[in-house]
Amino acid sequence: MFDWMEATRGGLSPTLRAEARLKIEGVLNDFHDAAAKADKARYMAHFAPGAVFLGTDATERWSVEEFRVFVSTYFDQGKGWTYTPSERWITISDDGASAWFDERLENAKLGACRGSGALVLRGGRWRIAQYNLTVPIPNDLMGDVVDLIRRKAPVQP
């Protein structure tokens, strides 16, 4: 039987790092594909126990259980969401047990988006421990956007 911890003692070999990167790419690609097809079981299976999903709104910090409820309101009606990755960067820890990533995404409603997060290797399977979906704001528009947000929900002193 393959012993991942023994194989990574002293750092991850280039071969194991490349294999891990391919598996992580597969997880993230399937995560987005499941969302586009409103496949709740497949989508949610990519989250690790205790995972957190951070949405675009400041109030959207969901445990995996809370996020499952949110997802159900859409997926149970056959409504998914499509985020198409155009670029992705993955970093794998030296021991090969965790990884973090960021990706450029395109969405018909929101336009250019960014996904970032962390994955953990559990039982030989990569699972998402945290996913953060953001909408990058061009710096020259930041002041106007901040003003709009403040008008909607004033900052408490």
PDB file of C-alpha atoms in Angstrom:
ATOM      1  CA  MET A   1       0.000   0.000   0.000  1.00  0.00           C
ATOM      2  CA  PHE A   2       1.232   3.506  -0.851  1.00  0.00           C
ATOM      3  CA  ASP A   3       2.207   5.527   2.226  1.00  0.00           C
ATOM      4  CA  TRP A   4       1.765   9.207   1.330  1.00  0.00           C
ATOM      5  CA  MET A   5       3.404  10.453   4.561  1.00  0.00           C
ATOM      6  CA  GLU A   6       6.454   8.257   4.013  1.00  0.00           C
ATOM      7  CA  ALA A   7       6.663   9.296   0.358  1.00  0.00           C
ATOM      8  CA  THR A   8       6.613  12.989   1.284  1.00  0.00           C
ATOM      9  CA  ARG A   9       9.113  12.853   4.137  1.00  0.00           C
ATOM     10  CA  GLY A  10      11.706  15.499   3.336  1.00  0.00           C
ATOM     11  CA  GLY A  11       9.395  17.290   0.909  1.00  0.00           C
ATOM     12  CA  LEU A  12       7.195  16.457  -2.023  1.00  0.00           C
ATOM     13  CA  SER A  13       8.986  15.064  -5.068  1.00  0.00           C
ATOM     14  CA  PRO A  14       8.392  16.812  -8.409  1.00  0.00           C
ATOM     15  CA  THR A  15       6.465  13.746  -9.630  1.00  0.00           C
ATOM     16  CA  LEU A  16       4.142  13.628  -6.603  1.00  0.00           C
ATOM     17  CA  ARG A  17       3.699  17.417  -6.777  1.00  0.00           C
ATOM     18  CA  ALA A  18       2.655  17.158 -10.445  1.00  0.00           C
ATOM     19  CA  GLU A  19       0.249  14.292  -9.652  1.00  0.00           C
ATOM     20  CA  ALA A  20      -1.287  16.278  -6.782  1.00  0.00           C
ATOM     21  CA  ARG A  21      -1.672  19.340  -9.019  1.00  0.00           C
ATOM     22  CA  LEU A  22      -3.537  17.274 -11.632  1.00  0.00           C
ATOM     23  CA  LYS A  23      -5.857  15.827  -8.983  1.00  0.00           C
ATOM     24  CA  ILE A  24      -6.573  19.288  -7.567  1.00  0.00           C
ATOM     25  CA  GLU A  25      -7.260  20.627 -11.076  1.00  0.00           C
ATOM     26  CA  GLY A  26      -9.712  17.761 -11.505  1.00  0.00           C
ATOM     27  CA  VAL A  27     -11.467  18.520  -8.206  1.00  0.00           C
ATOM     28  CA  LEU A  28     -11.881  22.213  -9.021  1.00  0.00           C
ATOM     29  CA  ASN A  29     -12.998  21.533 -12.596  1.00  0.00           C
ATOM     30  CA  ASP A  30     -15.557  18.986 -11.403  1.00  0.00           C
ATOM     31  CA  PHE A  31     -16.711  21.372  -8.656  1.00  0.00           C
ATOM     32  CA  HIS A  32     -17.533  24.000 -11.292  1.00  0.00           C
ATOM     33  CA  ASP A  33     -19.080  21.424 -13.646  1.00  0.00           C
ATOM     34  CA  ALA A  34     -21.341  20.089 -10.875  1.00  0.00           C
ATOM     35  CA  ALA A  35     -22.488  23.649 -10.087  1.00  0.00           C
ATOM     36  CA  ALA A  36     -23.293  24.332 -13.743  1.00  0.00           C
ATOM     37  CA  LYS A  37     -25.378  21.136 -13.863  1.00  0.00           C
ATOM     38  CA  ALA A  38     -27.046  21.772 -10.470  1.00  0.00           C
ATOM     39  CA  ASP A  39     -25.707  18.408  -9.262  1.00  0.00           C
ATOM     40  CA  LYS A  40     -25.953  18.992  -5.518  1.00  0.00           C
ATOM     41  CA  ALA A  41     -24.576  15.633  -4.375  1.00  0.00           C
ATOM     42  CA  ARG A  42     -21.492  15.884  -6.576  1.00  0.00           C
ATOM     43  CA  TYR A  43     -20.973  19.586  -5.803  1.00  0.00           C
ATOM     44  CA  MET A  44     -21.236  19.270  -2.032  1.00  0.00           C
ATOM     45  CA  ALA A  45     -19.083  16.116  -1.966  1.00  0.00           C
ATOM     46  CA  HIS A  46     -16.096  18.292  -2.864  1.00  0.00           C
ATOM     47  CA  PHE A  47     -16.228  20.055   0.521  1.00  0.00           C
ATOM     48  CA  ALA A  48     -14.290  18.783   3.523  1.00  0.00           C
ATOM     49  CA  PRO A  49     -16.124  18.428   6.841  1.00  0.00           C
ATOM     50  CA  GLY A  50     -15.995  21.812   8.549  1.00  0.00           C
ATOM     51  CA  ALA A  51     -15.482  23.665   5.264  1.00  0.00           C
ATOM     52  CA  VAL A  52     -16.418  27.313   4.810  1.00  0.00           C
ATOM     53  CA  PHE A  53     -17.783  29.072   1.714  1.00  0.00           C
ATOM     54  CA  LEU A  54     -17.322  32.838   1.451  1.00  0.00           C
ATOM     55  CA  GLY A  55     -19.627  34.505  -1.054  1.00  0.00           C
ATOM     56  CA  THR A  56     -19.497  37.898  -2.716  1.00  0.00           C
ATOM     57  CA  ASP A  57     -21.636  39.654  -0.085  1.00  0.00           C
ATOM     58  CA  ALA A  58     -20.007  40.598   3.224  1.00  0.00           C
ATOM     59  CA  THR A  59     -22.708  38.599   5.059  1.00  0.00           C
ATOM     60  CA  GLU A  60     -22.023  35.390   3.128  1.00  0.00           C
ATOM     61  CA  ARG A  61     -19.832  33.259   5.372  1.00  0.00           C
ATOM     62  CA  TRP A  62     -21.371  29.834   5.420  1.00  0.00           C
ATOM     63  CA  SER A  63     -20.422  26.581   7.098  1.00  0.00           C
ATOM     64  CA  VAL A  64     -20.736  23.643   4.732  1.00  0.00           C
ATOM     65  CA  GLU A  65     -24.071  22.780   6.367  1.00  0.00           C
ATOM     66  CA  GLU A  66     -25.402  26.330   5.916  1.00  0.00           C
ATOM     67  CA  PHE A  67     -24.119  26.433   2.359  1.00  0.00           C
ATOM     68  CA  ARG A  68     -25.883  23.140   1.575  1.00  0.00           C
ATOM     69  CA  VAL A  69     -29.202  24.816   2.502  1.00  0.00           C
ATOM     70  CA  PHE A  70     -28.420  27.790   0.245  1.00  0.00           C
ATOM     71  CA  VAL A  71     -27.359  25.524  -2.639  1.00  0.00           C
ATOM     72  CA  SER A  72     -30.513  23.419  -2.231  1.00  0.00           C
ATOM     73  CA  THR A  73     -32.794  26.403  -2.885  1.00  0.00           C
ATOM     74  CA  TYR A  74     -31.342  26.600  -6.395  1.00  0.00           C
ATOM     75  CA  PHE A  75     -30.119  23.115  -7.276  1.00  0.00           C
ATOM     76  CA  ASP A  76     -33.359  21.436  -6.152  1.00  0.00           C
ATOM     77  CA  GLN A  77     -35.103  23.487  -8.866  1.00  0.00           C
ATOM     78  CA  GLY A  78     -32.493  22.476 -11.451  1.00  0.00           C
ATOM     79  CA  LYS A  79     -30.889  25.931 -11.340  1.00  0.00           C
ATOM     80  CA  GLY A  80     -27.118  25.958 -11.155  1.00  0.00           C
ATOM     81  CA  TRP A  81     -24.473  28.564 -11.806  1.00  0.00           C
ATOM     82  CA  THR A  82     -21.661  28.597 -14.307  1.00  0.00           C
ATOM     83  CA  TYR A  83     -18.225  29.941 -13.494  1.00  0.00           C
ATOM     84  CA  THR A  84     -15.717  29.184 -16.222  1.00  0.00           C
ATOM     85  CA  PRO A  85     -12.059  29.149 -15.169  1.00  0.00           C
ATOM     86  CA  SER A  86      -9.600  30.871 -17.492  1.00  0.00           C
ATOM     87  CA  GLU A  87      -6.469  30.735 -15.325  1.00  0.00           C
ATOM     88  CA  ARG A  88      -5.581  28.936 -12.132  1.00  0.00           C
ATOM     89  CA  TRP A  89      -2.598  28.923  -9.799  1.00  0.00           C
ATOM     90  CA  ILE A  90      -2.076  26.111  -7.289  1.00  0.00           C
ATOM     91  CA  THR A  91       0.474  25.870  -4.485  1.00  0.00           C
ATOM     92  CA  ILE A  92       0.959  22.590  -2.643  1.00  0.00           C
ATOM     93  CA  SER A  93       2.415  22.417   0.862  1.00  0.00           C
ATOM     94  CA  ASP A  94       5.795  20.754   1.300  1.00  0.00           C
ATOM     95  CA  ASP A  95       4.224  17.767   3.054  1.00  0.00           C
ATOM     96  CA  GLY A  96       1.606  17.363   0.305  1.00  0.00           C
ATOM     97  CA  ALA A  97      -1.315  17.412   2.761  1.00  0.00           C
ATOM     98  CA  SER A  98      -2.771  20.795   1.836  1.00  0.00           C
ATOM     99  CA  ALA A  99      -2.916  23.210  -1.058  1.00  0.00           C
ATOM    100  CA  TRP A 100      -4.179  26.676  -1.824  1.00  0.00           C
ATOM    101  CA  PHE A 101      -5.252  28.205  -5.088  1.00  0.00           C
ATOM    102  CA  ASP A 102      -6.663  31.178  -6.860  1.00  0.00           C
ATOM    103  CA  GLU A 103      -8.433  31.182 -10.189  1.00  0.00           C
ATOM    104  CA  ARG A 104      -9.820  33.672 -12.653  1.00  0.00           C
ATOM    105  CA  LEU A 105     -13.421  32.918 -13.496  1.00  0.00           C
ATOM    106  CA  GLU A 106     -15.998  34.234 -15.935  1.00  0.00           C
ATOM    107  CA  ASN A 107     -19.713  34.364 -15.143  1.00  0.00           C
ATOM    108  CA  ALA A 108     -22.502  35.605 -17.438  1.00  0.00           C
ATOM    109  CA  LYS A 109     -24.142  37.720 -14.702  1.00  0.00           C
ATOM    110  CA  LEU A 110     -21.132  38.955 -12.727  1.00  0.00           C
ATOM    111  CA  GLY A 111     -18.448  39.042 -15.426  1.00  0.00           C
ATOM    112  CA  ALA A 112     -14.868  38.610 -14.249  1.00  0.00           C
ATOM    113  CA  CYS A 113     -14.661  36.873 -10.868  1.00  0.00           C
ATOM    114  CA  ARG A 114     -12.005  35.291  -8.716  1.00  0.00           C
ATOM    115  CA  GLY A 115     -12.172  32.093  -6.739  1.00  0.00           C
ATOM    116  CA  SER A 116      -9.593  31.273  -4.106  1.00  0.00           C
ATOM    117  CA  GLY A 117      -9.346  28.766  -1.364  1.00  0.00           C
ATOM    118  CA  ALA A 118      -7.662  25.878   0.343  1.00  0.00           C
ATOM    119  CA  LEU A 119      -7.867  22.122  -0.061  1.00  0.00           C
ATOM    120  CA  VAL A 120      -6.875  19.323   2.291  1.00  0.00           C
ATOM    121  CA  LEU A 121      -5.945  15.750   1.482  1.00  0.00           C
ATOM    122  CA  ARG A 122      -8.163  13.395   3.498  1.00  0.00           C
ATOM    123  CA  GLY A 123      -8.261   9.654   2.951  1.00  0.00           C
ATOM    124  CA  GLY A 124      -6.385  10.004  -0.331  1.00  0.00           C
ATOM    125  CA  ARG A 125      -8.897  12.544  -1.659  1.00  0.00           C
ATOM    126  CA  TRP A 126      -8.529  16.300  -2.137  1.00  0.00           C
ATOM    127  CA  ARG A 127     -11.424  18.253  -0.621  1.00  0.00           C
ATOM    128  CA  ILE A 128     -12.181  21.956  -0.424  1.00  0.00           C
ATOM    129  CA  ALA A 129     -11.697  23.352   3.101  1.00  0.00           C
ATOM    130  CA  GLN A 130     -12.440  26.934   2.115  1.00  0.00           C
ATOM    131  CA  TYR A 131     -13.715  28.601  -1.055  1.00  0.00           C
ATOM    132  CA  ASN A 132     -13.891  32.365  -1.478  1.00  0.00           C
ATOM    133  CA  LEU A 133     -15.758  33.864  -4.447  1.00  0.00           C
ATOM    134  CA  THR A 134     -15.026  37.523  -5.167  1.00  0.00           C
ATOM    135  CA  VAL A 135     -15.711  40.085  -7.840  1.00  0.00           C
ATOM    136  CA  PRO A 136     -12.499  42.080  -8.383  1.00  0.00           C
ATOM    137  CA  ILE A 137     -13.063  45.820  -8.594  1.00  0.00           C
ATOM    138  CA  PRO A 138     -10.773  47.945 -10.777  1.00  0.00           C
ATOM    139  CA  ASN A 139      -8.806  50.349  -8.575  1.00  0.00           C
ATOM    140  CA  ASP A 140     -10.059  53.418 -10.435  1.00  0.00           C
ATOM    141  CA  LEU A 141     -13.664  52.409  -9.596  1.00  0.00           C
ATOM    142  CA  MET A 142     -12.994  51.513  -5.961  1.00  0.00           C
ATOM    143  CA  GLY A 143     -13.985  54.881  -4.481  1.00  0.00           C
ATOM    144  CA  ASP A 144     -17.354  54.872  -6.255  1.00  0.00           C
ATOM    145  CA  VAL A 145     -18.053  51.279  -5.253  1.00  0.00           C
ATOM    146  CA  VAL A 146     -17.148  51.956  -1.619  1.00  0.00           C
ATOM    147  CA  ASP A 147     -19.480  54.978  -1.643  1.00  0.00           C
ATOM    148  CA  LEU A 148     -22.330  52.832  -3.008  1.00  0.00           C
ATOM    149  CA  ILE A 149     -21.771  50.200  -0.342  1.00  0.00           C
ATOM    150  CA  ARG A 150     -21.668  52.779   2.444  1.00  0.00           C
ATOM    151  CA  ARG A 151     -24.920  54.339   1.258  1.00  0.00           C
ATOM    152  CA  LYS A 152     -26.616  50.946   1.293  1.00  0.00           C
ATOM    153  CA  ALA A 153     -25.270  49.775   4.654  1.00  0.00           C
ATOM    154  CA  PRO A 154     -23.582  52.505   6.729  1.00  0.00           C
ATOM    155  CA  VAL A 155     -20.489  51.399   8.616  1.00  0.00           C
ATOM    156  CA  GLN A 156     -21.049  51.252  12.384  1.00  0.00           C
ATOM    157  CA  PRO A 157     -18.690  53.485  14.453  1.00  0.00           C
TER     158      PRO A 157
END
